[in-house]
CSV table of C-alpha atoms and ligand atoms in Angstrom, one decimal:
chain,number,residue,atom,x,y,z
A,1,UNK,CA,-22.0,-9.4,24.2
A,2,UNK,CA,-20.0,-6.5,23.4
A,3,UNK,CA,-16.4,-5.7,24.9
A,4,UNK,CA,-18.3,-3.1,26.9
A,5,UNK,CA,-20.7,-5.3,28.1
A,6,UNK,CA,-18.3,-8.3,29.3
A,7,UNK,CA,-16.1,-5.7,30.5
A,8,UNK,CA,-18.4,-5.5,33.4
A,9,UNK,CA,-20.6,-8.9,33.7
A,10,UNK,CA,-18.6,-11.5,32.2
A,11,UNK,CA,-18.0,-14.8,34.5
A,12,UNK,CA,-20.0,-13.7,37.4
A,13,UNK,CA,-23.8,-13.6,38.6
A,14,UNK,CA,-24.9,-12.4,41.8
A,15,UNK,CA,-24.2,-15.3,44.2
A,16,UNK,CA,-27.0,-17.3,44.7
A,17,UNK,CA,-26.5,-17.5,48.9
A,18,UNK,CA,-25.7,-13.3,49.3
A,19,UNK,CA,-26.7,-11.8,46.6
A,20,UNK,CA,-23.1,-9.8,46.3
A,21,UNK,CA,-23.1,-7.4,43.3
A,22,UNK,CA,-19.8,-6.9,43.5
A,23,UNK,CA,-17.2,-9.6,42.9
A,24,UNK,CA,-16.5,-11.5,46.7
A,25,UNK,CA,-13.0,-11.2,47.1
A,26,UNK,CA,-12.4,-15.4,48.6
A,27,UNK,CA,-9.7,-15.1,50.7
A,28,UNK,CA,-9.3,-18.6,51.4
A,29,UNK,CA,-6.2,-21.3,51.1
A,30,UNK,CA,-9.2,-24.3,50.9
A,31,UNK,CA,-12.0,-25.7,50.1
A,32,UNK,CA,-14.2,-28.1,51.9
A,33,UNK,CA,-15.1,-31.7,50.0
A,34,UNK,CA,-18.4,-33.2,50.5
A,35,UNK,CA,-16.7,-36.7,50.5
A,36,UNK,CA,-13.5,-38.6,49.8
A,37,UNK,CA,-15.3,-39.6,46.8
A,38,UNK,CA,-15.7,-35.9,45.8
A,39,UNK,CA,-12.1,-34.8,47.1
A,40,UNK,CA,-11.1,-37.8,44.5
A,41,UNK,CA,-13.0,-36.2,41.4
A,42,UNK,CA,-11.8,-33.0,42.1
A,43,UNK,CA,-8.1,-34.3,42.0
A,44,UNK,CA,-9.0,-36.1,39.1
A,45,UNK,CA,-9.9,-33.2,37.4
A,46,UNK,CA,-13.0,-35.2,36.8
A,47,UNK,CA,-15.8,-32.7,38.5
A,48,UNK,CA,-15.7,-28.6,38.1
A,49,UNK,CA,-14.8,-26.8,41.6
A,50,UNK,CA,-12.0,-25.5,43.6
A,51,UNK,CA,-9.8,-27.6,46.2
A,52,UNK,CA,-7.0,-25.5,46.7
A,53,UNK,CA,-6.1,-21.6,45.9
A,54,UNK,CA,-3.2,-22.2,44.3
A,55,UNK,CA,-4.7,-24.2,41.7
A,56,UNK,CA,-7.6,-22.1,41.2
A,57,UNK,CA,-9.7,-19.6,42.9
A,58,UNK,CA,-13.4,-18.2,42.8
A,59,UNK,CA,-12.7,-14.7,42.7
A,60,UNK,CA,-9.1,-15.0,40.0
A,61,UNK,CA,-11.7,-17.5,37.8
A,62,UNK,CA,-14.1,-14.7,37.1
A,63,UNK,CA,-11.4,-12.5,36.2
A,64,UNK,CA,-10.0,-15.5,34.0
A,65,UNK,CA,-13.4,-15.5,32.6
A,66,UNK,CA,-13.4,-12.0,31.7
A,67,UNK,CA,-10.2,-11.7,29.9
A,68,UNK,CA,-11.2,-14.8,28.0
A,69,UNK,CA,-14.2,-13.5,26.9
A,70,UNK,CA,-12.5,-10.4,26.1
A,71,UNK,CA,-10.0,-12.0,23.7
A,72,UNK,CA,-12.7,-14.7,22.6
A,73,UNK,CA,-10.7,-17.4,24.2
A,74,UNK,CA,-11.9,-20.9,25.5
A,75,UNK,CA,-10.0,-20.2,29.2
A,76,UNK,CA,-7.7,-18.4,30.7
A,77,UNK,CA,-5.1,-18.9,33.3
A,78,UNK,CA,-4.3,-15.7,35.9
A,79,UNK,CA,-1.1,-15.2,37.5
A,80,UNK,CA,0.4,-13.2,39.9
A,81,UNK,CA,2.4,-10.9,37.0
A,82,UNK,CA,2.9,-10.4,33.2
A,83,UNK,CA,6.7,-12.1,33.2
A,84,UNK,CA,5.0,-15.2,35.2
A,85,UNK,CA,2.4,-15.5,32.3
A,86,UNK,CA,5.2,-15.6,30.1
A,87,UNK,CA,7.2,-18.2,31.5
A,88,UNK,CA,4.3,-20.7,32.0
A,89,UNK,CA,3.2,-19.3,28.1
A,90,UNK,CA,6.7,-20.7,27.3
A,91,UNK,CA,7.4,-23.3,29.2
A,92,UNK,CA,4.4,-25.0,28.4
A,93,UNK,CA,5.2,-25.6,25.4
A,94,UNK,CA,9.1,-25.9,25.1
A,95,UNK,CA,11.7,-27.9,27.3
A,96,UNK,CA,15.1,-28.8,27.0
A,97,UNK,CA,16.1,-28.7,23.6
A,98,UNK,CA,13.2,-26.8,22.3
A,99,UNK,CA,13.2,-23.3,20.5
A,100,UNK,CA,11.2,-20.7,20.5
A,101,UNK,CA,11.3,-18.2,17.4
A,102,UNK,CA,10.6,-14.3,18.2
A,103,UNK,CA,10.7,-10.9,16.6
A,104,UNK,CA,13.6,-8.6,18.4
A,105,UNK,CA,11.4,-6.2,19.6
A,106,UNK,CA,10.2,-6.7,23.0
A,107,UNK,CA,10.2,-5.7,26.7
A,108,UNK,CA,13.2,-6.1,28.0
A,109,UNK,CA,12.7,-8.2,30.8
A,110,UNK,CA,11.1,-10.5,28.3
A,111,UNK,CA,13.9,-10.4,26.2
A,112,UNK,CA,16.2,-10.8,29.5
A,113,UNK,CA,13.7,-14.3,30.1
A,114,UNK,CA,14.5,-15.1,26.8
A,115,UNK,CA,18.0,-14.3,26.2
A,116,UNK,CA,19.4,-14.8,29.3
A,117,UNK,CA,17.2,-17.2,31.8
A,118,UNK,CA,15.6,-19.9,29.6
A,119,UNK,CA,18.7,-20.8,27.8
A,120,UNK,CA,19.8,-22.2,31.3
A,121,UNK,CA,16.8,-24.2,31.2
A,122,UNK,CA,17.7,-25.8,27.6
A,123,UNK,CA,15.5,-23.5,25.8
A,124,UNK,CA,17.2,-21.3,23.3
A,125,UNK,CA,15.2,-18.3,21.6
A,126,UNK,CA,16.3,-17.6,18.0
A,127,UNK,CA,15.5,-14.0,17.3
A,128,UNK,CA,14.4,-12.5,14.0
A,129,UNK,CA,16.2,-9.5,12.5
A,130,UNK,CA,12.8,-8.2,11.9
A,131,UNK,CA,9.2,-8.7,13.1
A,132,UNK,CA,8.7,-9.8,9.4
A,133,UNK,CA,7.4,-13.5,8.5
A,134,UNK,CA,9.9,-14.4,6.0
A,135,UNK,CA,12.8,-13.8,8.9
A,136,UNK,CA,10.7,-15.3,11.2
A,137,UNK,CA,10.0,-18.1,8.8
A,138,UNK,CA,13.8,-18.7,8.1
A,139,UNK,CA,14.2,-19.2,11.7
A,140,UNK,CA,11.6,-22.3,12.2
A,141,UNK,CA,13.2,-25.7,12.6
A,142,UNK,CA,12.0,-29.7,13.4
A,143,UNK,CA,12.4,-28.2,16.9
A,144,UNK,CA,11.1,-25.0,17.1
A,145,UNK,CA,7.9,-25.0,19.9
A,146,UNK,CA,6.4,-21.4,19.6
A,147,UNK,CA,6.5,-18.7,17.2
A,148,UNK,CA,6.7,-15.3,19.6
A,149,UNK,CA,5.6,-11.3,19.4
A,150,UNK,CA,4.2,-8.8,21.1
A,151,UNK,CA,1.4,-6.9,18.7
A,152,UNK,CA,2.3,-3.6,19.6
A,153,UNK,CA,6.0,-3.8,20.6
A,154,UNK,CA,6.8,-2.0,24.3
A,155,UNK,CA,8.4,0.1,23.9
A,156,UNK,CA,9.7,-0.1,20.0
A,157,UNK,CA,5.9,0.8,19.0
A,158,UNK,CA,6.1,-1.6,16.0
A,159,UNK,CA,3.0,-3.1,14.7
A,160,UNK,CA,3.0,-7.3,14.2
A,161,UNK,CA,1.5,-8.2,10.8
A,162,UNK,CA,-0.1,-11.0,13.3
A,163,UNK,CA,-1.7,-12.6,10.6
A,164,UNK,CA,1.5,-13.4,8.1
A,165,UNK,CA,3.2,-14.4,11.2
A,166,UNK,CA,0.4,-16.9,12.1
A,167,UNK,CA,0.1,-17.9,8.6
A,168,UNK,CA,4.3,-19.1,8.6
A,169,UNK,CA,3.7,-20.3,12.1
A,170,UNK,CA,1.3,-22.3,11.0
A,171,UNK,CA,2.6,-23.7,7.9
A,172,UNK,CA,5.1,-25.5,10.4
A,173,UNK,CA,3.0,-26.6,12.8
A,174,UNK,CA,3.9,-24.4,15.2
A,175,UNK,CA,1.4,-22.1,17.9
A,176,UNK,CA,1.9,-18.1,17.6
A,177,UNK,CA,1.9,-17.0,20.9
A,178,UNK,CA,1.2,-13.3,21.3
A,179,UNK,CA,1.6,-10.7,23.9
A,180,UNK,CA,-1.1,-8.2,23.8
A,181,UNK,CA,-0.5,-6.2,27.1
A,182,UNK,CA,0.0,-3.0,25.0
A,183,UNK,CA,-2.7,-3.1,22.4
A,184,UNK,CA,-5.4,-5.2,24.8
A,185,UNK,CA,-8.2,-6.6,23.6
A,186,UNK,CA,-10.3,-3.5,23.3
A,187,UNK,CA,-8.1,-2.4,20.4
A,188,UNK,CA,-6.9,-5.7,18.8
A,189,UNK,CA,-8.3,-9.1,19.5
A,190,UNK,CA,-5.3,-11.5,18.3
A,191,UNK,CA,-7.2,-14.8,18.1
A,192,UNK,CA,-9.1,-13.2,14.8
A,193,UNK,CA,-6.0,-13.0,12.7
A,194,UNK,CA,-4.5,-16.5,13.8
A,195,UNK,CA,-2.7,-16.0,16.8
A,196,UNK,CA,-3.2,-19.1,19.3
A,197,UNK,CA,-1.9,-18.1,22.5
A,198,UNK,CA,-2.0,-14.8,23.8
A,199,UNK,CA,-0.3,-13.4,27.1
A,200,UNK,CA,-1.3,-9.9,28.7
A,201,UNK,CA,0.6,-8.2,31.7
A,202,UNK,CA,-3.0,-7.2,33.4
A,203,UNK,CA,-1.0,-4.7,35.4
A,204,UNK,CA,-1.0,-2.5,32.5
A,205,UNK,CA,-4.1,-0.9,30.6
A,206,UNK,CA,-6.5,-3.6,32.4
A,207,UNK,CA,-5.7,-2.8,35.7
A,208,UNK,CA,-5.3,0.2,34.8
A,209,UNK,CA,-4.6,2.4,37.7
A,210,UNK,CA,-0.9,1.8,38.5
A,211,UNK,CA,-1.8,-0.4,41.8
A,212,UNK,CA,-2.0,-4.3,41.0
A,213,UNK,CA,0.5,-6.3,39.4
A,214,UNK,CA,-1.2,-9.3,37.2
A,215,UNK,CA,-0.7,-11.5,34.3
A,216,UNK,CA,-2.7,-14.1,32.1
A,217,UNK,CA,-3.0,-16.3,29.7
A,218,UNK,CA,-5.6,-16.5,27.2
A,219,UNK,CA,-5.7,-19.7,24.8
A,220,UNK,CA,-7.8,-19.4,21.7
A,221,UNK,CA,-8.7,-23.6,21.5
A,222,UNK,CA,-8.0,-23.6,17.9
A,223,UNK,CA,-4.7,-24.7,17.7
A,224,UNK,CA,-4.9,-28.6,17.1
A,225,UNK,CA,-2.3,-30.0,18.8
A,226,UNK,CA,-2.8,-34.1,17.9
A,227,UNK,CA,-2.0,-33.0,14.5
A,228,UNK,CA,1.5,-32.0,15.6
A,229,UNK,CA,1.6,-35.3,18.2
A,230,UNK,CA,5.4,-35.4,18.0
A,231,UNK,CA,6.2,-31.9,18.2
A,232,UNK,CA,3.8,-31.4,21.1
A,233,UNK,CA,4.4,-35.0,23.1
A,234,UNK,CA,3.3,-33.3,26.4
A,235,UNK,CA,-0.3,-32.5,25.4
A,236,UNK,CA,-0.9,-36.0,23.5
A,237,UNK,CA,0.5,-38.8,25.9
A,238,UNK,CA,0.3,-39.5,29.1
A,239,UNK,CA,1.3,-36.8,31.6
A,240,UNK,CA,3.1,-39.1,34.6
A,241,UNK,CA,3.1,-36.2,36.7
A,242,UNK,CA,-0.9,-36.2,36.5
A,243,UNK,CA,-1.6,-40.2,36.7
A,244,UNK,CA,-1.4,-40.9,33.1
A,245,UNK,CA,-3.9,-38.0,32.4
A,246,UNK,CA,-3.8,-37.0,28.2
A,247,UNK,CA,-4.7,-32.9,28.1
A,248,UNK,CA,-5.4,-33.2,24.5
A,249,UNK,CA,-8.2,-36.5,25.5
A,250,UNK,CA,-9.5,-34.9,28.6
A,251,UNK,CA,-9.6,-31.3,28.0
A,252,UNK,CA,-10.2,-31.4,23.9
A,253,UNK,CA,-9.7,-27.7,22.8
A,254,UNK,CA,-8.4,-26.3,26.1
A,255,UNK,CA,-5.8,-28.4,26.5
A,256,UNK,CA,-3.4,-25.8,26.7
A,257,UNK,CA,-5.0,-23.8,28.8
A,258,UNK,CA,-5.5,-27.0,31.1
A,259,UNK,CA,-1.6,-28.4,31.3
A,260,UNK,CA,-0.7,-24.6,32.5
A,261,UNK,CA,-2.7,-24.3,35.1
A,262,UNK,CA,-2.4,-28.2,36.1
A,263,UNK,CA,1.4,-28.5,35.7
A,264,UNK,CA,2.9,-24.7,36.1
A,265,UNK,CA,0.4,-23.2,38.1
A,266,UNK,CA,0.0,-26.2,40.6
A,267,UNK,CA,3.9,-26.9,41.0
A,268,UNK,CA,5.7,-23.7,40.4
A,269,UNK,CA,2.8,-21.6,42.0
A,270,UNK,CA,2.6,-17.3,40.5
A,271,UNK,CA,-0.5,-17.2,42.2
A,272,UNK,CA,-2.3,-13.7,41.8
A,273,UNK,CA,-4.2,-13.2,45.5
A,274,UNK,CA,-7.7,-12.7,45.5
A,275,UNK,CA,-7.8,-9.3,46.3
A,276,UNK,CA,-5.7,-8.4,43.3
A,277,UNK,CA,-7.6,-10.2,41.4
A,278,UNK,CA,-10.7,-7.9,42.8
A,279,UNK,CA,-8.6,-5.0,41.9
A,280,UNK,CA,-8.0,-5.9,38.6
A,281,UNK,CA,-11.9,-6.6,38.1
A,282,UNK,CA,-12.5,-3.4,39.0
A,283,UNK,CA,-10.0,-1.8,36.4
A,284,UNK,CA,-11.2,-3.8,33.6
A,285,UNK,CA,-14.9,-2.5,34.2
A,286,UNK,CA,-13.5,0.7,32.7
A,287,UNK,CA,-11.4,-0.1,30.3
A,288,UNK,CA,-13.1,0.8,27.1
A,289,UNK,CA,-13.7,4.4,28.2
A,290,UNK,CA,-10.2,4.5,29.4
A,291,UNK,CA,-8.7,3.3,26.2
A,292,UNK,CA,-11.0,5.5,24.1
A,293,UNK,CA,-9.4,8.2,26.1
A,294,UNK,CA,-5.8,7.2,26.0
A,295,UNK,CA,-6.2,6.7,22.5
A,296,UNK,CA,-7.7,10.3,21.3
A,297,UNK,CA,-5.3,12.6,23.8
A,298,UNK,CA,-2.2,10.4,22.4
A,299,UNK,CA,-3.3,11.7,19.0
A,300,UNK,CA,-3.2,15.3,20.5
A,301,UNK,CA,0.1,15.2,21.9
A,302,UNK,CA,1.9,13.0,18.8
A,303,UNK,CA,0.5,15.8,16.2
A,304,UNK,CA,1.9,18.8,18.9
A,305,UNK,CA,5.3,16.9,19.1
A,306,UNK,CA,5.7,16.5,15.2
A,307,UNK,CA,4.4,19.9,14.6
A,308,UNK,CA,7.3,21.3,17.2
A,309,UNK,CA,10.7,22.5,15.7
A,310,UNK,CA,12.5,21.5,19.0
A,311,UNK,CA,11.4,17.6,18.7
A,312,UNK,CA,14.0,15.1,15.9
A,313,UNK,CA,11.0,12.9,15.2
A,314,UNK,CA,7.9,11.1,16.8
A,315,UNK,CA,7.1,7.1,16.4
A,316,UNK,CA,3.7,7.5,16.1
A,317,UNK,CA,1.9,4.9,14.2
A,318,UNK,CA,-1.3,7.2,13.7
A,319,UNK,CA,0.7,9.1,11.4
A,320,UNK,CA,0.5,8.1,8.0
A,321,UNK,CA,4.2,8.7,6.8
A,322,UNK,CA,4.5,5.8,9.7
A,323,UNK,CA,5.7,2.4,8.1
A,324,UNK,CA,2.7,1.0,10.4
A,325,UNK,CA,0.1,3.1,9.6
A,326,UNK,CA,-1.8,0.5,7.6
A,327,UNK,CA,-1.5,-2.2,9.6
A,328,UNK,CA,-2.9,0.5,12.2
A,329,UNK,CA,-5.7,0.6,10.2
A,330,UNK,CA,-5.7,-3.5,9.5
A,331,UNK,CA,-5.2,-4.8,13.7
A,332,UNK,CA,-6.5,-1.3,15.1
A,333,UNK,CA,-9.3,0.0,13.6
A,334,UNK,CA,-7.5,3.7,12.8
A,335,UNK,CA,-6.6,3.8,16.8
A,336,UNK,CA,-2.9,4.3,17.1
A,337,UNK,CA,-1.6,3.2,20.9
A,338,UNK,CA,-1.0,5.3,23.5
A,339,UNK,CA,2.3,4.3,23.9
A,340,UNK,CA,4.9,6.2,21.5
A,341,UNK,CA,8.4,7.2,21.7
A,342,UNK,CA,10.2,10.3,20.3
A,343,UNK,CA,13.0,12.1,20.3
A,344,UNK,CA,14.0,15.1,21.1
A,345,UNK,CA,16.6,17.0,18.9
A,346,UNK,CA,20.3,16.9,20.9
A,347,UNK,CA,20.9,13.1,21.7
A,348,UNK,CA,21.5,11.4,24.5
A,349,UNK,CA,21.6,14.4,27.0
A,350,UNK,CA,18.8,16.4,25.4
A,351,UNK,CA,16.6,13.7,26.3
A,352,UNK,CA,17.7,13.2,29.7
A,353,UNK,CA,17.2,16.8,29.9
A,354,UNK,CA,13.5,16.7,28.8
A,355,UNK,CA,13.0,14.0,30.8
A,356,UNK,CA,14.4,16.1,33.8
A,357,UNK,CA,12.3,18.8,33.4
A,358,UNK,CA,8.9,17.0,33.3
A,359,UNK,CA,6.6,17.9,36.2
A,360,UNK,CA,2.9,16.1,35.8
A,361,UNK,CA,4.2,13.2,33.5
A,362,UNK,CA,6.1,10.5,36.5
A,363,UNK,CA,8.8,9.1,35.1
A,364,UNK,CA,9.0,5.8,35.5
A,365,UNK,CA,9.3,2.1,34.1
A,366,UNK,CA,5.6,1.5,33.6
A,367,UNK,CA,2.7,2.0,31.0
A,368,UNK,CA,-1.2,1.8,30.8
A,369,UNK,CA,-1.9,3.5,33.6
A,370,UNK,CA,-4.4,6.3,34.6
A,371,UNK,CA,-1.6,9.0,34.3
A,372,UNK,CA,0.8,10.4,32.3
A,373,UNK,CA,4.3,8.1,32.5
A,374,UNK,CA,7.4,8.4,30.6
A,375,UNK,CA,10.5,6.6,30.6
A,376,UNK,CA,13.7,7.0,28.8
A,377,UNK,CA,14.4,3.5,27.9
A,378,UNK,CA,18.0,3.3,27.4
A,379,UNK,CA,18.7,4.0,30.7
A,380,UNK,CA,16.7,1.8,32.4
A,381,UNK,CA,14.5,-0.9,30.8
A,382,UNK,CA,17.0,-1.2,27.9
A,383,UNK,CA,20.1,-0.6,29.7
A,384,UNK,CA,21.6,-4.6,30.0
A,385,UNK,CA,21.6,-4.5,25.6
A,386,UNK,CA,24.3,-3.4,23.6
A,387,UNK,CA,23.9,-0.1,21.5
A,388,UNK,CA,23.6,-2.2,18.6
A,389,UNK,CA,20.8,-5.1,20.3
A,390,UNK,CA,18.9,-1.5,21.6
A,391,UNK,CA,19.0,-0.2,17.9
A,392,UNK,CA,17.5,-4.0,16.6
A,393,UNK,CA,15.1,-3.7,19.8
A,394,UNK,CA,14.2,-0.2,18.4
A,395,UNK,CA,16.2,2.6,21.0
A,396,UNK,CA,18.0,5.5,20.2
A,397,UNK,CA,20.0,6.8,22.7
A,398,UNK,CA,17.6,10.2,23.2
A,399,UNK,CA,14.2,7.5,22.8
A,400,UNK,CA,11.6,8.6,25.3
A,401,UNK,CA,8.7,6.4,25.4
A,402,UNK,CA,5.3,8.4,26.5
A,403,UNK,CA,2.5,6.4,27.9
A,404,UNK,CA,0.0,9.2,27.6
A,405,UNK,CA,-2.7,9.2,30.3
A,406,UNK,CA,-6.5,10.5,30.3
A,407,UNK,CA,-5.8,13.8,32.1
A,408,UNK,CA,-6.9,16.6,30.8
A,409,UNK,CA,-4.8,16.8,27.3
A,410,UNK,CA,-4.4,20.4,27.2
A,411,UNK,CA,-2.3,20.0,31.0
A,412,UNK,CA,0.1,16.9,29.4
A,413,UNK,CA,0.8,19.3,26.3
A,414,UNK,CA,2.3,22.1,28.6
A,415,UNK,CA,4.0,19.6,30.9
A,416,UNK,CA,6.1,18.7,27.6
A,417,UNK,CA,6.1,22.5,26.3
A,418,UNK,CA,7.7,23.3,29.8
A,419,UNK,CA,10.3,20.3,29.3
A,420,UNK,CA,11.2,20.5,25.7
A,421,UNK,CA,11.7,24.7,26.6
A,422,UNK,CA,14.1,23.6,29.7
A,423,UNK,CA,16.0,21.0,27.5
A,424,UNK,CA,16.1,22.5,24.0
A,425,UNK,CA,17.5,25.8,25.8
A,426,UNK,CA,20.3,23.9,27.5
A,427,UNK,CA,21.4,21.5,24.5
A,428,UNK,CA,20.3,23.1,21.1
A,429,UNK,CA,20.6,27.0,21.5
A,430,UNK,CA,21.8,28.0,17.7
A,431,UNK,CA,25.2,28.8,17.7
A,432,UNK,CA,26.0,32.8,18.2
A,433,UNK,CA,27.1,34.4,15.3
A,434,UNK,CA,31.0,34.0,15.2
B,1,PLP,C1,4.8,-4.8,31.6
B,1,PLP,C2,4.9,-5.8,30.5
B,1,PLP,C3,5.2,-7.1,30.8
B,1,PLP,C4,5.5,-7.6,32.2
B,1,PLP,O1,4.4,-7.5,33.0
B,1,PLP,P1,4.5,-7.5,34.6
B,1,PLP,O2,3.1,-7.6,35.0
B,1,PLP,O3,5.2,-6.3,35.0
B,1,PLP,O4,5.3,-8.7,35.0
B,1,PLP,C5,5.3,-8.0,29.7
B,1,PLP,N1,5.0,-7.5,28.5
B,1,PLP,C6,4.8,-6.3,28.2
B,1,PLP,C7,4.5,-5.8,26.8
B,1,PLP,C8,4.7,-5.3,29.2
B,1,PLP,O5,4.4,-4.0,28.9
């Protein structure tokens, strides 16, 4: 089937005893066993069904299902938000000692995760001075455990060549593990260029609407982790915390996917509730015609910002003087992101101006939504870095990042007209004639 098509029927039938169109939202804690003897297969992970919500769930597994499908993964684990995806997407592959290996352009609270937080666990990130694979590939040692980046960077913009990157991961042994909250799998499906793991924040252009916070993991099955047995000792011997169980022996190609959800998920416990899971259904049923959308009135607005003498420059990868315009047209099939910064001429308080005056657009620290959001990353998102770790992360002081919406495009373009007029007039009058 077609993204379209899986969008809205993928993982679930009409129940057999109702006869629900519509997802049922299963609020329950528990299930009930038939027997010991099936309460013992379940534990054992030897028989398919649910025993316990926090483990797994009927309504999260068809929205599991449905982002699999979308990514063309073998499974997928939901949690309750994007940063708890990461950490299990992490965590599940490196402890104490390990490394992981990223680009420097990311969200910042996966940066502060990474930077800041896991280091405390053991686990050290060793960031690239570029998304490119031969820093990346300089970076990789004996104990490196994951090669990291997002495919469209939030909110740098940049474009991961996600194949080169797998290609070095690879050649190491090592996973690529891929956040694709920004580009989602309508524009970009990571698994086809090499990627192995990917992670989405579902509370962005899947949910969609600005209500439900979500994440998940999506694991492509293809990374073969017995050939890497020593680098990966978690997924190939026995797992004492599971009664001897070996992911890679019982689970073959979703092995991954498996240890998450039985480890992480089970003992640390980001459970998404049902009902947001039912929220989140219902956002992903549209998200092809809202991307579609997103896509063609960003265009609109990028080419009225560049064409506008009050505006320093626009990040917009559709344009092609951009340094990612052809791996736009490689990962993205010609469809530049929503998501774009700019800046406005007159630094720092020029953009705080703009940002000011806007009316329609919120301003805010989010993306992917229905509306019209911008945020001015430097101070907020961006604000724990340095000047010179926001310049590697790609921020300029006057950076606003527009997630444009699928209003009507002719009402964002005056929102900005209105803003740039009330900023440019305070910061970037011409001089009177001395
Ligand atoms: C928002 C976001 C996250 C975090 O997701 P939450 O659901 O807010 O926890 C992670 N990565 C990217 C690229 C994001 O945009």
């Amino acid at each position: 089937m077609r993204d379209e098509t899986i969008a809205i029927h993928a993982g679930y039938d009409p129940d057999p005893v109702t006869k629900s169109v519509a997802v049922p939202i299963y609020q329950t804690v528990s299930y009930a066993f038939d027997s010991a003897d099936h309460g013992a297969a379940l534990f054992n992970l030897e028989t398919e069904g649910y025993r316990y919500s926090r483990i797994a769930n009927p309504t999260t597994a068809v929205l599991e299902k449905r982002v699999a499908d979308l990514e063309g993964g073998v499974g997928a684990l939901a949690v309750a938000t994007g940063q708890a995806a990461l950490h299990y997407a992490f965590i599940n592959l490196a402890d104490n000692g390990g490394n992981i290996v990223s680009v420097p352009q990311l969200y910042g609270t996966t940066y502060t995760l990474l930077s800041h937080i896991l280091p405390r666990q053991g686990i050290t990130t060793r960031f690239a001075d570029s998304d490119k694979a031969d820093a990346i590939e300089r970076l990789i040692d004996e104990n490196t455990k994951a090669v990291f980046s997002e495919t469209i960077g939030n909110p740098a913009g940049n474009i991961c060549d996600i194949e080169a990157l797998a290609k070095v991961a690879h050649r190491h042994g090592v996973p690529l593990i891929v956040d694709n909250t920004v580009a989602t799998p309508i524009l970009l499906k990571p698994f086809e260029y090499g990627a192995d793991i990917s992670v989405h924040s579902l509370t962005k252009f899947l949910g969609g609407h600005g209500t439900t916070l979500g994440g998940a993991i999506v694991d492509s099955g293809r990374f073969p982790w017995t050939d890497h047995a020593k680098r990966f000792a978690a997924f190939n011997e026995p797992d004492e915390s599971y009664h001897g169980l070996i992911y890679t022996q019982q689970f073959g190609a979703a092995a991954y996917i498996q240890r998450a959800r039985s480890v992480y998920q089970r003992t640390m416990g980001s459970v998404l509730s049902p009902f947001n899971a039912f929220l989140l259904l219902q956002g992903i049923e549209t998200v092809a015609l809202r991307v579609e959308r997103h896509v063609e009135n960003a265009r609109k607005v990028a080419e009225f910002l560049q064409n506008d003498p009050r505006v320093a420059w626009v990040n917009y990868a559709g344009f092609p003087d951009s340094p990612f315009y052809a791996l736009v047209q490689k990962y993205l099939n010609g469809q530049a992101s929503s998501l774009f910064t700019f800046g406005i001429k007159g630094g720092h308080e020029a953009g705080k101006a703009f940002y000011d005056a806007l009316k329609l657009i919120t301003r805010l620290v989010n993306i992917g939504d229905a509306k019209s959001l911008a945020c001015h990353p430097a101070s907020t998102t961006h604000r724990q870095m340095s000047p010179e770790q926001q310049r590697l992360a790609g921020i300029l002081p006057e950076t606003i990042r527009l997630s444009i919406g699928i209003e009507h495009v002719e009402d964002i373009i005056e929102d900005i007209d209105q803003a740039l007029a009330q900023a440019s007039s305070q910061y970037t009058q011409p001089k009177a004639a001395e």
